[in-house]
Amino acid sequence: MVRELDAVERIGVVGAGTMGSGIAQVAATSGYDVVMRDVEEAFVESGFESIENSLGRLVDRGSIDEEEADAVVDRIEGTTDLAALSDCDLVVEAVVEDMDVKQDVFADLDGAVDRDVLLGTNTSTLSVTTIASATDHPDRVVGLHFMNPVPVMEGVEVVVGEKSSDGAVELAHAFAEDLGKETWEADDKPGFVTNRILMPWINEGIRAFDEGVATKADIDRGMKLGTNVPMGPLELADHVGLDVCLHASETLHEELGDRYKPAYLLKRKVDAGDLGKKTGTGFYEYD
Ligand code: 3HC
């Protein structure tokens, strides 16, 4: 059994990176008190910086005023102590995409919060069932897969693990909807709906560039103008992070076989440390 949405007031977010800080921001914007935890003070501070930048953009475009932006930040408590999550009513994990690390976090969370607290994982491609197996209560674990940038993207993918209870799945949808998002549901199969389809698209864009089908700008323009998506595959790879794309592609390749093989150039760029926007160089250059 997990709590009903009415009883959810305080949200725990584990991981203060791009996704974790985004989730903390949207939860606080919806009026929840949030505890954002990372392993080092510097990561927590950097999470707050991302939140302040993002809120600044929302203030600039008139979506919220400065007072509201300050109130959002005030509702978020930063910490490096996992025990600070003990009085949370729902926890979302958004740490690095590494099964061992995620399982350690879930094993710790299982002991740190009450039995009826939903544990959501923001994993992009790893198995929710395997992550949940690190707990004594896998029925309360579901995938809550937010999209990047979290404050702007309208959808959240709810992923149903082998042992996820109906109540946990229902609460995951209700919570995401309460954050102003729309949801869809996927079974716990590699990549779920989004990354199973998105990663081959990105890899094909990279291969098309590597094989000289068109310039990178024309590959992105072609897909944007030709299929009405906001970003082409190379731009989107840079936005998501080439390391994230490579990791997701490798997981899909391992689980689903050769049709998911990552593009050679994606691997070469990650090896060279060119990870996209976050390092200033990916397929494009950024200030
Ligand atoms: N916080 C707040 N506001 C933001 C923001 C942020 N982090 N990022 C962008 N915005 C706002 C901007 O301020 C701008 O507002 P305005 O229209 O009022 O001026 C608006 O969003 C549009 O931003 P930009 O003008 O900078 O640029 P774009 O029009 O290109 O929009 C984008 C940027 C919203 C990222 C858009 O290009 C987009 O939707 N791209 C596709 C993103 C996508 O597909 N994400 C999913 C990736 S897959 C994933 O996350 C799964 C994972 O598991 C890998």
GROMACS .gro file of C-alpha atoms and ligand atoms in nm:
model
  341
    1MET     CA    1   0.000   0.000   0.000
    2VAL     CA    2   0.117   0.353  -0.076
    3ARG     CA    3  -0.028   0.681   0.052
    4GLU     CA    4  -0.297   0.859  -0.147
    5LEU     CA    5  -0.205   1.184  -0.323
    6ASP     CA    6  -0.399   1.382  -0.057
    7ALA     CA    7  -0.148   1.268   0.203
    8VAL     CA    8   0.154   1.367  -0.005
    9GLU     CA    9   0.302   1.700   0.105
   10ARG     CA   10   0.675   1.651   0.123
   11ILE     CA   11   0.876   1.519  -0.172
   12GLY     CA   12   1.225   1.374  -0.155
   13VAL     CA   13   1.450   1.400  -0.460
   14VAL     CA   14   1.771   1.200  -0.463
   15GLY     CA   15   2.024   1.353  -0.700
   16ALA     CA   16   2.057   1.727  -0.769
   17GLY     CA   17   2.182   1.705  -1.129
   18THR     CA   18   1.993   1.826  -1.436
   19MET     CA   19   1.700   1.591  -1.385
   20GLY     CA   20   1.689   1.589  -1.004
   21SER     CA   21   1.702   1.968  -0.975
   22GLY     CA   22   1.436   1.996  -1.247
   23ILE     CA   23   1.209   1.756  -1.060
   24ALA     CA   24   1.268   1.943  -0.732
   25GLN     CA   25   1.181   2.268  -0.908
   26VAL     CA   26   0.853   2.150  -1.060
   27ALA     CA   27   0.747   1.984  -0.733
   28ALA     CA   28   0.819   2.303  -0.535
   29THR     CA   29   0.644   2.509  -0.804
   30SER     CA   30   0.335   2.295  -0.748
   31GLY     CA   31   0.343   2.379  -0.377
   32TYR     CA   32   0.517   2.072  -0.236
   33ASP     CA   33   0.790   2.099   0.023
   34VAL     CA   34   1.096   1.936  -0.125
   35VAL     CA   35   1.411   1.782   0.019
   36MET     CA   36   1.681   1.764  -0.252
   37ARG     CA   37   1.967   1.538  -0.160
   38ASP     CA   38   2.302   1.476  -0.325
   39VAL     CA   39   2.622   1.319  -0.198
   40GLU     CA   40   2.828   1.639  -0.193
   41GLU     CA   41   2.747   1.994  -0.090
   42ALA     CA   42   2.888   2.123  -0.423
   43PHE     CA   43   2.635   1.910  -0.617
   44VAL     CA   44   2.349   2.043  -0.404
   45GLU     CA   45   2.465   2.400  -0.467
   46SER     CA   46   2.491   2.338  -0.838
   47GLY     CA   47   2.134   2.199  -0.828
   48PHE     CA   48   2.014   2.524  -0.670
   49GLU     CA   49   2.199   2.722  -0.939
   50SER     CA   50   2.018   2.532  -1.215
   51ILE     CA   51   1.686   2.591  -1.040
   52GLU     CA   52   1.755   2.963  -1.005
   53ASN     CA   53   1.857   2.989  -1.372
   54SER     CA   54   1.549   2.808  -1.487
   55LEU     CA   55   1.320   3.014  -1.263
   56GLY     CA   56   1.490   3.327  -1.398
   57ARG     CA   57   1.392   3.222  -1.751
   58LEU     CA   58   1.035   3.164  -1.639
   59VAL     CA   59   1.030   3.509  -1.475
   60ASP     CA   60   1.173   3.666  -1.795
   61ARG     CA   61   0.897   3.513  -2.005
   62GLY     CA   62   0.633   3.624  -1.751
   63SER     CA   63   0.522   3.272  -1.653
   64ILE     CA   64   0.582   3.351  -1.284
   65ASP     CA   65   0.681   3.664  -1.089
   66GLU     CA   66   0.994   3.709  -0.879
   67GLU     CA   67   0.809   3.659  -0.553
   68GLU     CA   68   0.682   3.320  -0.670
   69ALA     CA   69   1.030   3.224  -0.788
   70ASP     CA   70   1.171   3.306  -0.443
   71ALA     CA   71   0.894   3.106  -0.276
   72VAL     CA   72   0.980   2.805  -0.493
   73VAL     CA   73   1.344   2.816  -0.385
   74ASP     CA   74   1.237   2.858  -0.020
   75ARG     CA   75   1.031   2.540  -0.039
   76ILE     CA   76   1.341   2.337  -0.133
   77GLU     CA   77   1.575   2.217   0.138
   78GLY     CA   78   1.916   2.097   0.021
   79THR     CA   79   2.099   1.823   0.205
   80THR     CA   80   2.370   1.559   0.176
   81ASP     CA   81   2.203   1.345   0.442
   82LEU     CA   82   1.976   1.064   0.319
   83ALA     CA   83   1.813   1.052   0.664
   84ALA     CA   84   1.670   1.401   0.593
   85LEU     CA   85   1.426   1.224   0.360
   86SER     CA   86   1.275   1.023   0.644
   87ASP     CA   87   0.960   1.235   0.670
   88CYS     CA   88   0.897   1.253   0.295
   89ASP     CA   89   0.569   1.119   0.156
   90LEU     CA   90   0.703   1.034  -0.190
   91VAL     CA   91   1.062   1.006  -0.316
   92VAL     CA   92   1.199   1.032  -0.670
   93GLU     CA   93   1.549   0.906  -0.743
   94ALA     CA   94   1.746   1.078  -1.020
   95VAL     CA   95   2.105   0.969  -0.966
   96VAL     CA   96   2.356   0.849  -1.225
   97GLU     CA   97   2.243   0.574  -1.468
   98ASP     CA   98   2.436   0.297  -1.296
   99MET     CA   99   2.249  -0.007  -1.169
  100ASP     CA  100   2.476  -0.063  -0.867
  101VAL     CA  101   2.447   0.299  -0.757
  102LYS     CA  102   2.070   0.300  -0.805
  103GLN     CA  103   2.028  -0.027  -0.617
  104ASP     CA  104   2.234   0.108  -0.327
  105VAL     CA  105   2.016   0.420  -0.315
  106PHE     CA  106   1.695   0.213  -0.319
  107ALA     CA  107   1.820  -0.025  -0.050
  108ASP     CA  108   1.902   0.277   0.169
  109LEU     CA  109   1.570   0.450   0.091
  110ASP     CA  110   1.377   0.133   0.174
  111GLY     CA  111   1.507   0.157   0.528
  112ALA     CA  112   1.497   0.537   0.552
  113VAL     CA  113   1.131   0.613   0.471
  114ASP     CA  114   0.795   0.474   0.589
  115ARG     CA  115   0.664   0.156   0.429
  116ASP     CA  116   0.381   0.337   0.245
  117VAL     CA  117   0.604   0.592   0.070
  118LEU     CA  118   0.619   0.559  -0.309
  119LEU     CA  119   0.971   0.528  -0.449
  120GLY     CA  120   0.999   0.650  -0.807
  121THR     CA  121   1.303   0.608  -1.028
  122ASN     CA  122   1.381   0.850  -1.308
  123THR     CA  123   1.587   0.587  -1.489
  124SER     CA  124   1.593   0.637  -1.865
  125THR     CA  125   1.667   0.278  -1.973
  126LEU     CA  126   1.753   0.058  -1.676
  127SER     CA  127   1.507  -0.202  -1.550
  128VAL     CA  128   1.269  -0.074  -1.284
  129THR     CA  129   1.218  -0.434  -1.170
  130THR     CA  130   1.592  -0.486  -1.115
  131ILE     CA  131   1.623  -0.154  -0.930
  132ALA     CA  132   1.321  -0.247  -0.714
  133SER     CA  133   1.470  -0.586  -0.629
  134ALA     CA  134   1.719  -0.408  -0.403
  135THR     CA  135   1.430  -0.324  -0.168
  136ASP     CA  136   1.215  -0.539   0.061
  137HIS     CA  137   0.904  -0.373  -0.083
  138PRO     CA  138   0.929  -0.372  -0.465
  139ASP     CA  139   0.552  -0.313  -0.489
  140ARG     CA  140   0.605   0.054  -0.401
  141VAL     CA  141   0.866   0.113  -0.673
  142VAL     CA  142   0.770   0.255  -1.015
  143GLY     CA  143   0.943   0.439  -1.297
  144LEU     CA  144   0.875   0.814  -1.302
  145HIS     CA  145   1.061   0.913  -1.616
  146PHE     CA  146   1.075   1.289  -1.656
  147MET     CA  147   1.195   1.454  -1.978
  148ASN     CA  148   1.473   1.713  -2.011
  149PRO     CA  149   1.428   2.009  -1.954
  150VAL     CA  150   1.188   1.903  -1.679
  151PRO     CA  151   1.030   2.247  -1.619
  152VAL     CA  152   0.936   2.279  -1.987
  153MET     CA  153   0.854   1.929  -2.110
  154GLU     CA  154   0.490   1.837  -2.072
  155GLY     CA  155   0.512   1.462  -2.037
  156VAL     CA  156   0.616   1.204  -1.780
  157GLU     CA  157   0.645   0.833  -1.856
  158VAL     CA  158   0.517   0.602  -1.583
  159VAL     CA  159   0.697   0.267  -1.598
  160VAL     CA  160   0.537  -0.038  -1.444
  161GLY     CA  161   0.783  -0.284  -1.290
  162GLU     CA  162   0.710  -0.654  -1.248
  163LYS     CA  163   0.609  -0.601  -0.885
  164SER     CA  164   0.475  -0.241  -0.897
  165SER     CA  165   0.135  -0.232  -0.723
  166ASP     CA  166  -0.171  -0.078  -0.888
  167GLY     CA  167  -0.177   0.181  -0.609
  168ALA     CA  168   0.183   0.283  -0.675
  169VAL     CA  169   0.119   0.316  -1.049
  170GLU     CA  170  -0.198   0.518  -0.983
  171LEU     CA  171  -0.015   0.750  -0.742
  172ALA     CA  172   0.269   0.799  -0.993
  173HIS     CA  173   0.021   0.919  -1.257
  174ALA     CA  174  -0.167   1.136  -1.007
  175PHE     CA  175   0.153   1.296  -0.876
  176ALA     CA  176   0.290   1.374  -1.223
  177GLU     CA  177  -0.048   1.519  -1.324
  178ASP     CA  178  -0.047   1.731  -1.009
  179LEU     CA  179   0.285   1.875  -1.131
  180GLY     CA  180   0.100   1.988  -1.444
  181LYS     CA  181   0.234   1.705  -1.661
  182GLU     CA  182   0.056   1.456  -1.883
  183THR     CA  183   0.147   1.091  -1.846
  184TRP     CA  184   0.162   0.770  -2.044
  185GLU     CA  185   0.241   0.423  -1.923
  186ALA     CA  186   0.503   0.174  -2.036
  187ASP     CA  187   0.586  -0.177  -1.932
  188ASP     CA  188   0.932  -0.232  -1.786
  189LYS     CA  189   1.096  -0.322  -2.119
  190PRO     CA  190   1.433  -0.168  -2.219
  191GLY     CA  191   1.402   0.202  -2.302
  192PHE     CA  192   1.026   0.198  -2.231
  193VAL     CA  193   0.842   0.393  -2.504
  194THR     CA  194   1.054   0.705  -2.531
  195ASN     CA  195   1.416   0.597  -2.532
  196ARG     CA  196   1.349   0.273  -2.719
  197ILE     CA  197   1.237   0.487  -3.011
  198LEU     CA  198   1.438   0.806  -2.951
  199MET     CA  199   1.784   0.648  -2.921
  200PRO     CA  200   1.779   0.468  -3.258
  201TRP     CA  201   1.656   0.796  -3.411
  202ILE     CA  202   1.950   0.985  -3.258
  203ASN     CA  203   2.199   0.715  -3.358
  204GLU     CA  204   2.066   0.710  -3.714
  205GLY     CA  205   2.108   1.088  -3.731
  206ILE     CA  206   2.470   1.052  -3.619
  207ARG     CA  207   2.535   0.772  -3.871
  208ALA     CA  208   2.375   0.976  -4.148
  209PHE     CA  209   2.616   1.260  -4.068
  210ASP     CA  210   2.916   1.026  -4.040
  211GLU     CA  211   2.829   0.863  -4.371
  212GLY     CA  212   2.799   1.198  -4.550
  213VAL     CA  213   2.425   1.191  -4.619
  214ALA     CA  214   2.405   1.564  -4.536
  215THR     CA  215   2.573   1.827  -4.321
  216LYS     CA  216   2.484   1.810  -3.953
  217ALA     CA  217   2.287   2.133  -3.986
  218ASP     CA  218   2.086   1.988  -4.276
  219ILE     CA  219   2.019   1.664  -4.090
  220ASP     CA  220   1.876   1.868  -3.802
  221ARG     CA  221   1.690   2.106  -4.035
  222GLY     CA  222   1.554   1.817  -4.238
  223MET     CA  223   1.412   1.642  -3.937
  224LYS     CA  224   1.279   1.965  -3.782
  225LEU     CA  225   1.116   2.098  -4.096
  226GLY     CA  226   1.029   1.758  -4.235
  227THR     CA  227   0.874   1.607  -3.924
  228ASN     CA  228   0.786   1.909  -3.708
  229VAL     CA  229   1.001   1.820  -3.407
  230PRO     CA  230   1.162   2.101  -3.204
  231MET     CA  231   1.516   1.968  -3.238
  232GLY     CA  232   1.692   1.745  -3.490
  233PRO     CA  233   1.880   1.434  -3.375
  234LEU     CA  234   2.226   1.592  -3.342
  235GLU     CA  235   2.099   1.899  -3.156
  236LEU     CA  236   1.890   1.678  -2.931
  237ALA     CA  237   2.187   1.449  -2.860
  238ASP     CA  238   2.387   1.752  -2.752
  239HIS     CA  239   2.096   1.872  -2.538
  240VAL     CA  240   2.049   1.538  -2.360
  241GLY     CA  241   2.426   1.475  -2.328
  242LEU     CA  242   2.623   1.243  -2.553
  243ASP     CA  243   2.732   1.032  -2.255
  244VAL     CA  244   2.367   0.984  -2.157
  245CYS     CA  245   2.280   0.887  -2.517
  246LEU     CA  246   2.570   0.643  -2.536
  247HIS     CA  247   2.485   0.479  -2.206
  248ALA     CA  248   2.119   0.443  -2.301
  249SER     CA  249   2.214   0.306  -2.644
  250GLU     CA  250   2.454   0.055  -2.490
  251THR     CA  251   2.185  -0.070  -2.253
  252LEU     CA  252   1.939  -0.109  -2.542
  253HIS     CA  253   2.205  -0.282  -2.752
  254GLU     CA  254   2.284  -0.525  -2.473
  255GLU     CA  255   1.918  -0.604  -2.408
  256LEU     CA  256   1.768  -0.590  -2.757
  257GLY     CA  257   2.052  -0.678  -2.994
  258ASP     CA  258   2.226  -0.535  -3.297
  259ARG     CA  259   1.955  -0.305  -3.428
  260TYR     CA  260   2.036  -0.087  -3.124
  261LYS     CA  261   2.413  -0.070  -3.179
  262PRO     CA  262   2.538   0.281  -3.089
  263ALA     CA  263   2.683   0.484  -3.375
  264TYR     CA  264   3.064   0.470  -3.393
  265LEU     CA  265   3.091   0.850  -3.394
  266LEU     CA  266   2.883   0.880  -3.078
  267LYS     CA  267   3.129   0.657  -2.896
  268ARG     CA  268   3.431   0.841  -3.039
  269LYS     CA  269   3.297   1.178  -2.926
  270VAL     CA  270   3.223   1.056  -2.575
  271ASP     CA  271   3.575   0.906  -2.559
  272ALA     CA  272   3.711   1.247  -2.658
  273GLY     CA  273   3.516   1.416  -2.376
  274ASP     CA  274   3.285   1.606  -2.612
  275LEU     CA  275   2.955   1.551  -2.433
  276GLY     CA  276   2.737   1.822  -2.590
  277LYS     CA  277   2.608   2.145  -2.437
  278LYS     CA  278   2.739   2.063  -2.092
  279THR     CA  279   3.104   2.055  -2.207
  280GLY     CA  280   3.065   2.329  -2.469
  281THR     CA  281   3.134   2.089  -2.758
  282GLY     CA  282   2.928   1.809  -2.903
  283PHE     CA  283   2.814   1.800  -3.260
  284TYR     CA  284   2.797   2.179  -3.227
  285GLU     CA  285   2.987   2.440  -3.024
  286TYR     CA  286   2.822   2.624  -2.731
  287ASP     CA  287   2.919   2.932  -2.530
  2883HC     N1  288   1.375   2.617  -1.760
  2883HC     C1  289   1.281   2.710  -1.786
  2883HC     N2  290   1.249   2.751  -1.910
  2883HC     C2  291   1.318   2.696  -2.013
  2883HC     C3  292   1.419   2.599  -1.994
  2883HC     C4  293   1.446   2.561  -1.860
  2883HC     N3  294   1.539   2.469  -1.831
  2883HC     N4  295   1.466   2.563  -2.116
  2883HC     C5  296   1.397   2.634  -2.206
  2883HC     N5  297   1.309   2.715  -2.144
  2883HC     C6  298   1.212   2.804  -2.205
  2883HC     C7  299   1.281   2.926  -2.267
  2883HC     O1  300   1.298   3.030  -2.172
  2883HC     C8  301   1.184   2.965  -2.377
  2883HC     O2  302   1.080   3.045  -2.328
  2883HC     P1  303   1.005   3.149  -2.428
  2883HC     O3  304   0.953   3.068  -2.542
  2883HC     O4  305   0.898   3.210  -2.345
  2883HC     O5  306   1.114   3.243  -2.468
  2883HC     C9  307   1.125   2.833  -2.418
  2883HC     O6  308   1.149   2.739  -2.313
  2883HC    C10  309   1.189   2.787  -2.544
  2883HC     O7  310   1.331   2.784  -2.522
  2883HC     P2  311   1.440   2.842  -2.624
  2883HC     O8  312   1.386   2.961  -2.696
  2883HC     O9  313   1.569   2.853  -2.550
  2883HC    O10  314   1.468   2.730  -2.728
  2883HC     P3  315   1.369   2.635  -2.798
  2883HC    O11  316   1.249   2.706  -2.850
  2883HC    O12  317   1.451   2.554  -2.890
  2883HC    O13  318   1.318   2.539  -2.681
  2883HC    C11  319   1.343   2.332  -2.579
  2883HC    C12  320   1.407   2.466  -2.605
  2883HC    C13  321   1.223   2.350  -2.488
  2883HC    C14  322   1.448   2.248  -2.513
  2883HC    C15  323   1.293   2.274  -2.718
  2883HC    O14  324   1.393   2.285  -2.813
  2883HC    C16  325   1.253   2.131  -2.706
  2883HC    O15  326   1.143   2.098  -2.664
  2883HC     N6  327   1.345   2.039  -2.748
  2883HC    C17  328   1.324   1.896  -2.741
  2883HC    C18  329   1.355   1.850  -2.603
  2883HC    C19  330   1.330   1.704  -2.585
  2883HC    O16  331   1.296   1.630  -2.676
  2883HC     N7  332   1.350   1.657  -2.463
  2883HC    C20  333   1.337   1.518  -2.432
  2883HC    C21  334   1.470   1.454  -2.443
  2883HC     S1  335   1.463   1.282  -2.407
  2883HC    C22  336   1.467   1.274  -2.241
  2883HC    O17  337   1.476   1.371  -2.170
  2883HC    C23  338   1.465   1.136  -2.186
  2883HC    C24  339   1.597   1.102  -2.119
  2883HC    O18  340   1.578   0.980  -2.053
  2883HC    C25  341   1.712   1.093  -2.214
   0.00000   0.00000   0.00000
